[in-house]
Tab-separated table of C-alpha atoms in Angstrom:
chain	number	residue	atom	x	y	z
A	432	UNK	CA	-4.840	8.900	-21.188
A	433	UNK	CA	-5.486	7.469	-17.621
A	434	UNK	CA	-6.410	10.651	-15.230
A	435	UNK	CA	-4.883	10.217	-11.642
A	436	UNK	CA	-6.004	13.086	-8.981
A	437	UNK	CA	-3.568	13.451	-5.700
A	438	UNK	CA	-5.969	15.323	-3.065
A	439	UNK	CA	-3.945	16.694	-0.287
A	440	UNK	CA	-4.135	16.727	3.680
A	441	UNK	CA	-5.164	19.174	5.863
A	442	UNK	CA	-3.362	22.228	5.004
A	443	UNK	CA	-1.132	20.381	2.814
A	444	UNK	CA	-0.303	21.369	-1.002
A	445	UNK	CA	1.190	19.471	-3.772
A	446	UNK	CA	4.479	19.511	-1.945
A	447	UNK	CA	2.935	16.406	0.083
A	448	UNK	CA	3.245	14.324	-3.125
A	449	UNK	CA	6.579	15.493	-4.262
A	450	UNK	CA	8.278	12.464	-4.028
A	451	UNK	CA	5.482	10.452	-6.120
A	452	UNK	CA	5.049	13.146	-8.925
A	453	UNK	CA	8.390	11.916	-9.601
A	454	UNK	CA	7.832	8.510	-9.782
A	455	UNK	CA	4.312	8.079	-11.630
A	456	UNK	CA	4.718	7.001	-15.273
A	457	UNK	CA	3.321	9.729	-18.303
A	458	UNK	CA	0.544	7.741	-18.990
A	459	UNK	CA	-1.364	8.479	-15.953
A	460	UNK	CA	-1.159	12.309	-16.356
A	461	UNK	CA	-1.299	12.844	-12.483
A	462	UNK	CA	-2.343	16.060	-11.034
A	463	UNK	CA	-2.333	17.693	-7.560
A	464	UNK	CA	-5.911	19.350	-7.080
A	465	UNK	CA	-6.561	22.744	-4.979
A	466	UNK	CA	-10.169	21.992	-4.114
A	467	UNK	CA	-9.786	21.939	-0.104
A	468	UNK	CA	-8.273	25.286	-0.391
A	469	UNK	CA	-11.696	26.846	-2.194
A	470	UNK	CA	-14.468	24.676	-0.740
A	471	UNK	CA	-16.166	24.762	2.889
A	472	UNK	CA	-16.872	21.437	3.181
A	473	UNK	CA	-15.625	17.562	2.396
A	474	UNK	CA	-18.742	17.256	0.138
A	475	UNK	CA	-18.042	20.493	-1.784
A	476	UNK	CA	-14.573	19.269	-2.065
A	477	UNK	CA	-16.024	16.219	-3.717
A	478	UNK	CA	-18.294	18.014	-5.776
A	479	UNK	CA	-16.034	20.730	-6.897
A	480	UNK	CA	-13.092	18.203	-7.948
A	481	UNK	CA	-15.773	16.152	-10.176
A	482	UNK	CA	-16.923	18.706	-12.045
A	483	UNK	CA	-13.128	20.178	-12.606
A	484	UNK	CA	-12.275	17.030	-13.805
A	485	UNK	CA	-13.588	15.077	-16.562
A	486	UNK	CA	-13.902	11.374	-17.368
A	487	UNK	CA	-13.545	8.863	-15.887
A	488	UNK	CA	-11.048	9.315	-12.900
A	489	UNK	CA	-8.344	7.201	-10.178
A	490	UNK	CA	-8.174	9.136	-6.942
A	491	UNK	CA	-5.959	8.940	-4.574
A	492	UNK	CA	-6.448	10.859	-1.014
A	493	UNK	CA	-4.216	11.261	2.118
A	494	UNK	CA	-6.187	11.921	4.926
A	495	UNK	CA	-8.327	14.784	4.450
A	496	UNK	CA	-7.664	13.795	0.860
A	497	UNK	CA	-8.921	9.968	1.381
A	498	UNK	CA	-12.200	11.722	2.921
A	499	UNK	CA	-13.016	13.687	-0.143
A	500	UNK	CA	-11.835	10.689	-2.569
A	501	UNK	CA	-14.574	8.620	-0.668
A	502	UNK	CA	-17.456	11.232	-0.835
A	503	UNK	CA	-16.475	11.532	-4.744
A	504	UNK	CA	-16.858	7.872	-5.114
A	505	UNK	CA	-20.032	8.321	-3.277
A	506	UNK	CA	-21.228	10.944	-5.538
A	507	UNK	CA	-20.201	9.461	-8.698
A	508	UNK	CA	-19.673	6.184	-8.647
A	509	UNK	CA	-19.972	4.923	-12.319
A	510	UNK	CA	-16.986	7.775	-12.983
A	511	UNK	CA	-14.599	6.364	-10.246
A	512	UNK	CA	-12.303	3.437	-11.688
A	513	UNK	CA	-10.307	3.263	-8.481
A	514	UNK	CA	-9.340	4.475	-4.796
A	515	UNK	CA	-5.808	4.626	-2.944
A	516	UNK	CA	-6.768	6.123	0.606
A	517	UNK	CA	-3.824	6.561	2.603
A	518	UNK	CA	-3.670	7.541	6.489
A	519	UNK	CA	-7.346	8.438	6.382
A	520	UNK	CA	-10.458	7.590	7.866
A	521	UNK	CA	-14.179	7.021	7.080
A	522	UNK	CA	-15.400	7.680	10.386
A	523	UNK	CA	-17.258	10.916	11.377
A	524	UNK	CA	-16.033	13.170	13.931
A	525	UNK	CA	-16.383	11.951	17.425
A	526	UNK	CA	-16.565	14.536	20.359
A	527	UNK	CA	-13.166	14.225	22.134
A	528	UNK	CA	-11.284	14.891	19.114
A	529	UNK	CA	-14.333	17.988	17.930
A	530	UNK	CA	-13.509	19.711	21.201
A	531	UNK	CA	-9.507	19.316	20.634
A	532	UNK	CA	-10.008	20.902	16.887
A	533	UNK	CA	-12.386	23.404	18.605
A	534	UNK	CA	-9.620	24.501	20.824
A	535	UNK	CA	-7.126	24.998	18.114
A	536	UNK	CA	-8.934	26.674	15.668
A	537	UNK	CA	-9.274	28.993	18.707
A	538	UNK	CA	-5.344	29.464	18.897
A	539	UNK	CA	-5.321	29.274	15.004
A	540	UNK	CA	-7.842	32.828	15.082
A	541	UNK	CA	-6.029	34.237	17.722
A	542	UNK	CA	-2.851	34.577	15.807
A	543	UNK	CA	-0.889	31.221	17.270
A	544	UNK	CA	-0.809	28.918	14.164
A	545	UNK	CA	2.852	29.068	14.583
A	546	UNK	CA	3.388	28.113	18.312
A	547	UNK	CA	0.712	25.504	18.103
A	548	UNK	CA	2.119	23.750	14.786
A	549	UNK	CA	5.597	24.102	16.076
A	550	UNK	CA	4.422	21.938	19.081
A	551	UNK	CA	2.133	18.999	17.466
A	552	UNK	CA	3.839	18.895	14.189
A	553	UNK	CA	5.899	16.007	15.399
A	554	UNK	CA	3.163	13.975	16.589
A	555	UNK	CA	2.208	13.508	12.793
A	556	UNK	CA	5.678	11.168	12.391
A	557	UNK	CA	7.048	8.168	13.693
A	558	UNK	CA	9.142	9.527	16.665
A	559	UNK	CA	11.694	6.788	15.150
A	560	UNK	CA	12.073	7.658	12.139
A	561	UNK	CA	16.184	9.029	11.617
A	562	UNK	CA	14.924	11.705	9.389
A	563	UNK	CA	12.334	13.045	12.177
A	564	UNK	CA	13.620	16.896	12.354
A	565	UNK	CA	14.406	17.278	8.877
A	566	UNK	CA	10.618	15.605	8.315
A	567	UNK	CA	8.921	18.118	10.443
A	568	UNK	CA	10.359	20.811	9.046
A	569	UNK	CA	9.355	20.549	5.643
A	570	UNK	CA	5.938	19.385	7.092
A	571	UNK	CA	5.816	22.623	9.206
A	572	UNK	CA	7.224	25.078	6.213
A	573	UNK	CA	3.978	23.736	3.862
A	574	UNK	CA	1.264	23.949	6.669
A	575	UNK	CA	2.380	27.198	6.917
A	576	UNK	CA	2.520	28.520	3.534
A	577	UNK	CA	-1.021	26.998	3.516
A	578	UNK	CA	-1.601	29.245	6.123
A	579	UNK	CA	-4.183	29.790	9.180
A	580	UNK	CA	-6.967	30.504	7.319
A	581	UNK	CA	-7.365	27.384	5.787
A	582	UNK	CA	-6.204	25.115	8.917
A	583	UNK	CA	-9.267	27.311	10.150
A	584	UNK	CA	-11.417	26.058	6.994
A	585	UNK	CA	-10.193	22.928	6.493
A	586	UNK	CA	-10.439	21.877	10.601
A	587	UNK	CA	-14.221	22.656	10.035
A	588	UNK	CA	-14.763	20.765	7.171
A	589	UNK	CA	-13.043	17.844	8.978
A	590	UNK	CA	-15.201	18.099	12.159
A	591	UNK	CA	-18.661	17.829	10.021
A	592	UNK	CA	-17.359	15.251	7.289
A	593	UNK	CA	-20.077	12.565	6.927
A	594	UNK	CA	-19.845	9.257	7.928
A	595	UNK	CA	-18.318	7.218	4.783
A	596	UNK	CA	-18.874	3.634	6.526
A	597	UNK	CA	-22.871	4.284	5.268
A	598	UNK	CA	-21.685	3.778	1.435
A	599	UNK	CA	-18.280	1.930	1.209
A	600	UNK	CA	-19.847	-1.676	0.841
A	601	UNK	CA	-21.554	-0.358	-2.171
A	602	UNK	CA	-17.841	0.689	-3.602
A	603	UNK	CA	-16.934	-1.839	-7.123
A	604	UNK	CA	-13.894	-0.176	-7.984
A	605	UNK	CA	-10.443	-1.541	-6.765
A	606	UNK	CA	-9.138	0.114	-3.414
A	607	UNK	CA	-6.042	0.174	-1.981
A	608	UNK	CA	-5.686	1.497	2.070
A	609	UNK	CA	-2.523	1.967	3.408
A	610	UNK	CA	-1.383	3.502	7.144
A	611	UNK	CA	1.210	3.979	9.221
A	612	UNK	CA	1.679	1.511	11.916
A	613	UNK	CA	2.420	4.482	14.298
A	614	UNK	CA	-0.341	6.704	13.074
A	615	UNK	CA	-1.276	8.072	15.896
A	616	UNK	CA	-3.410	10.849	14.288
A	617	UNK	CA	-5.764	8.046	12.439
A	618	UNK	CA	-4.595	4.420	13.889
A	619	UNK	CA	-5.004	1.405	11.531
A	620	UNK	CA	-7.502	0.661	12.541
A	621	UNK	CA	-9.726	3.138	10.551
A	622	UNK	CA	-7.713	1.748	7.483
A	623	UNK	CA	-8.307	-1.626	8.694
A	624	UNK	CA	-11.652	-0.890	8.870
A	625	UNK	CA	-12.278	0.655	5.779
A	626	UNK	CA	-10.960	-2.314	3.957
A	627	UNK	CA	-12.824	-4.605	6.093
A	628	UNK	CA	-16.023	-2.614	4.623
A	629	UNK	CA	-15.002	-2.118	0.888
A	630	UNK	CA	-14.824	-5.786	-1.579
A	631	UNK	CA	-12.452	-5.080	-3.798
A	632	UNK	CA	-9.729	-3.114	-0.829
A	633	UNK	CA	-6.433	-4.493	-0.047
A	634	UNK	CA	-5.126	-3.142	2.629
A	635	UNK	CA	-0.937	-2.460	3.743
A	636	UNK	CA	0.500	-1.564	7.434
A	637	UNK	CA	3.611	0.331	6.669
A	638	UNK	CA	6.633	0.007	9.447
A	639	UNK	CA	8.294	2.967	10.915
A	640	UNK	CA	5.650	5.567	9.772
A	641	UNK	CA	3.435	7.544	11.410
A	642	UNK	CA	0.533	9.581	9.441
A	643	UNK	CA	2.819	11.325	6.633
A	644	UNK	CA	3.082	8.385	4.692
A	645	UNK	CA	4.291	9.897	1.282
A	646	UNK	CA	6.946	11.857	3.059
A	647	UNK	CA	7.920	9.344	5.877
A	648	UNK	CA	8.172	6.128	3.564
A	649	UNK	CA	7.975	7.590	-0.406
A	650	UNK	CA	9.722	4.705	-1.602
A	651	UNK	CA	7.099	2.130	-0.239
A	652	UNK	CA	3.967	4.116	-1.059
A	653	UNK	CA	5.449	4.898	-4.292
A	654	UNK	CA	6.193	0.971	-5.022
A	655	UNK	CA	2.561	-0.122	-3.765
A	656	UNK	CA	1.218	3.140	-5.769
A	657	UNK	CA	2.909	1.762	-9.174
A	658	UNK	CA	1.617	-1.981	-8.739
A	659	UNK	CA	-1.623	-1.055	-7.625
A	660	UNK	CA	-1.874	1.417	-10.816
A	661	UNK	CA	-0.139	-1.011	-13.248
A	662	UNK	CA	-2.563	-3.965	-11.923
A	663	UNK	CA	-5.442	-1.307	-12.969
A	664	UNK	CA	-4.581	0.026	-15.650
């Protein structure tokens, strides 16, 4: 049986792929992996999902998640049959947005996880969107349950990621990218990049969506998802 790993955003759990647990066929026994939540860095991440996980393996990553499906495929490339990378970026950190994380993890220690989320949770969304409050508030409920501790952790890990633009050419499984065309957290053009660097990526822009593409537009992501599987499979 086809193994299919769903690795969650920042201070997201499995409740970010809700909607596409539901709609991913048997055969691809998909799973929702903890590793962010027990590793201090995007390359422990990596490291710690390969070895939990054996055989040959399709990753898929949102944002954070893309990250450590990228550094996998860097570490083990022969045991990577494919990529979806969605929202994400294979940049490294650059110092604007370092100082901004810097600032919140601050708030975060301090005790004011919930004031700051409460505030900058709907930047993650298409302001658009007719679902927006209902959106944010599930978004909001899982970031905290996560809880500060690992928005600490994980906002670390994110500042010293490495720069994944040094090995994507040298990807040869399929990849798919897809964004938001209102991400405003990671713009398109990281995904546009990214596919611009990998041979085998196709890339999709998805309207009315911001950077929570499997809650904003489920039905799209799950419909490229399913070809994109089906096609590799």
């Amino acid at each position: 049986m086809d193994k299919l790993i769903l690795i969650p955003g920042l201070a997201c759990d499995g409740g970010l792929w809700y909607a596409q647990l539901q709609a991913l066929p048997a055969r691809w026994s998909a799973s929702v992996t903890d590793v962010a939540e027990r590793s201090a860095s995007i390359e422990e991440m990596a490291q710690r999902l390969l070895a939990e996980h054996a055989g040959p393996l399709v990753l898929c990553g949102a944002s954070m998640g893309g990250m450590v499906a990228m550094e996998a495929a860097r570490q083990a490339p022969a045991r990577v049959r494919g990529l979806a990378l969605l929202g994400t970026s294979a940049r490294p950190e650059t110092p604007d947005i370092r100082q901004l994380r810097e600032q919140a993890i601050g708030l975060f220690e301090s005790g004011r996880a919930d004031e700051v989320l409460r505030a900058n949770v709907p930047f993650a969304f298409d302001r658009r969107h007719p679902e927006l409050k209902a959106l944010a508030r599930s978004y909001l409920e899982m970031v905290l349950r996560v809880g500060a501790a690992q928005l600490v952790r994980q906002n670390r890990a994110v500042m010293a990621r490495p720069d994944a633009r040094m090995h994507l050419p040298q990807l040869r499984c399929p990849v798919l990218v897809a964004s938001g065309e209102s991400d405003s957290l990671t713009p398109p053009d990281c995904a546009r990049e990214i596919a611009a660097l990998v041979p085998q990526a196709e890339l999709h822009l998805l309207p009315l969506c911001g950077h929570m593409l499997t809650m904003e537009q489920p039905g799209a992501v799950n419909a490229l998802l399913l070809d994109w599987l089906a096609r590799l499979a």
